[in-house]
Amino acid sequence: KNQVEQSPQSLIILEGKNCTLQCNYTVSPFSNLRWYKQDTGRGPVSLTIMTFSENTKSNGRYTATLDADTKQSSLHITASQLSDSASYICVVSVYGQNFVFGPGTRLSVLP
Amino acid sequence: EAGVAQSPRYKIIEKRQSVAFWCNPISGHATLYWYQQILGQGPKLLIQFQNNGVVDDSQLPKDRFSAERLKGVDSTLKIQPAKLEDSAVYLCASRRTRRDRGGSTEAFFGQGTRLTVV
């Protein structure tokens, strides 16, 4: 069964600190993995997309890694800001088919 | 480039009533998705269109939910009759192509319609 798991479920950090979110998946055949940021009351917005051959990809203060062998991905946020408070959703694309969404990690950045 | 437009943003109805949501995808995007996102969970696919044809509606509760994309552009999602458990955010997304052959065809999401059934 195609499945995406994320941890932690929620996370609270202080502004300026770094954090790492985890994503494990059992999806086959794998096409690509995306991280989305979803602000409260808004639709998800793409942060990164990684294919099988990519190990890391950065988007400003966001850096995603992918280990296709262990089927794990992480999203590292550097020097967090209050505006980083949101849900971060890991989405794996099944080749030729649809997306499998993780449940998301709810991040709260406090001043 | 204009984004995916959805309306209304919010809707409150009583159970057993009917409701319809509208989505206007990004121009030129052949693939359109409707997702249901219950509070605290990731989105769940309801239906996927390729142009005006249905590609996947396996998780659509067809006894009460229906969707159409008659001209291959705008789409409507209807619930009739609504139940309390239908309370959720309904997200519409579009992308240029259906098949993602390891490339980077992006899916863009609308802001969603928050439905509350009381």
CSV table of C-alpha atoms in Angstrom, one decimal, chain A residues 25 27-34 49-57 65-72 92-93 95, chain B residues 100-104:
chain,number,residue,atom,x,y,z
A,25,TYR,CA,7.3,6.7,2.4
A,27,VAL,CA,5.5,4.3,-2.6
A,28,SER,CA,6.1,2.4,-5.8
A,29,PRO,CA,6.9,3.1,-8.5
A,30,PHE,CA,8.5,6.3,-7.2
A,31,SER,CA,8.4,9.4,-9.4
A,32,ASN,CA,9.3,12.4,-7.3
A,33,LEU,CA,8.9,13.8,-3.8
A,34,ARG,CA,7.6,17.3,-3.0
A,49,ILE,CA,10.5,18.9,-5.9
A,50,MET,CA,13.1,16.1,-6.0
A,51,THR,CA,13.4,13.2,-8.5
A,52,PHE,CA,15.0,9.9,-7.9
A,53,SER,CA,18.5,11.1,-8.8
A,54,GLU,CA,18.5,14.2,-6.6
A,55,ASN,CA,19.8,14.0,-3.0
A,56,THR,CA,19.3,17.6,-1.9
A,57,LYS,CA,17.6,20.7,-3.1
A,65,THR,CA,17.1,15.9,1.3
A,66,LEU,CA,16.1,12.6,-0.3
A,67,ASP,CA,17.5,9.1,0.3
A,68,ALA,CA,15.8,6.9,-2.3
A,69,ASP,CA,17.4,3.7,-0.8
A,70,THR,CA,15.9,4.1,2.6
A,71,LYS,CA,12.8,6.0,1.2
A,72,GLN,CA,13.3,8.9,3.6
A,92,VAL,CA,5.2,11.5,-3.1
A,93,SER,CA,4.2,11.2,-6.8
A,95,TYR,CA,4.9,7.2,-11.5
B,100,ASP,CA,4.9,12.9,-14.3
B,101,ARG,CA,7.7,11.0,-15.9
B,102,GLY,CA,10.2,11.9,-13.2
B,103,GLY,CA,10.1,15.5,-14.3
B,104,SER,CA,8.9,18.5,-12.4
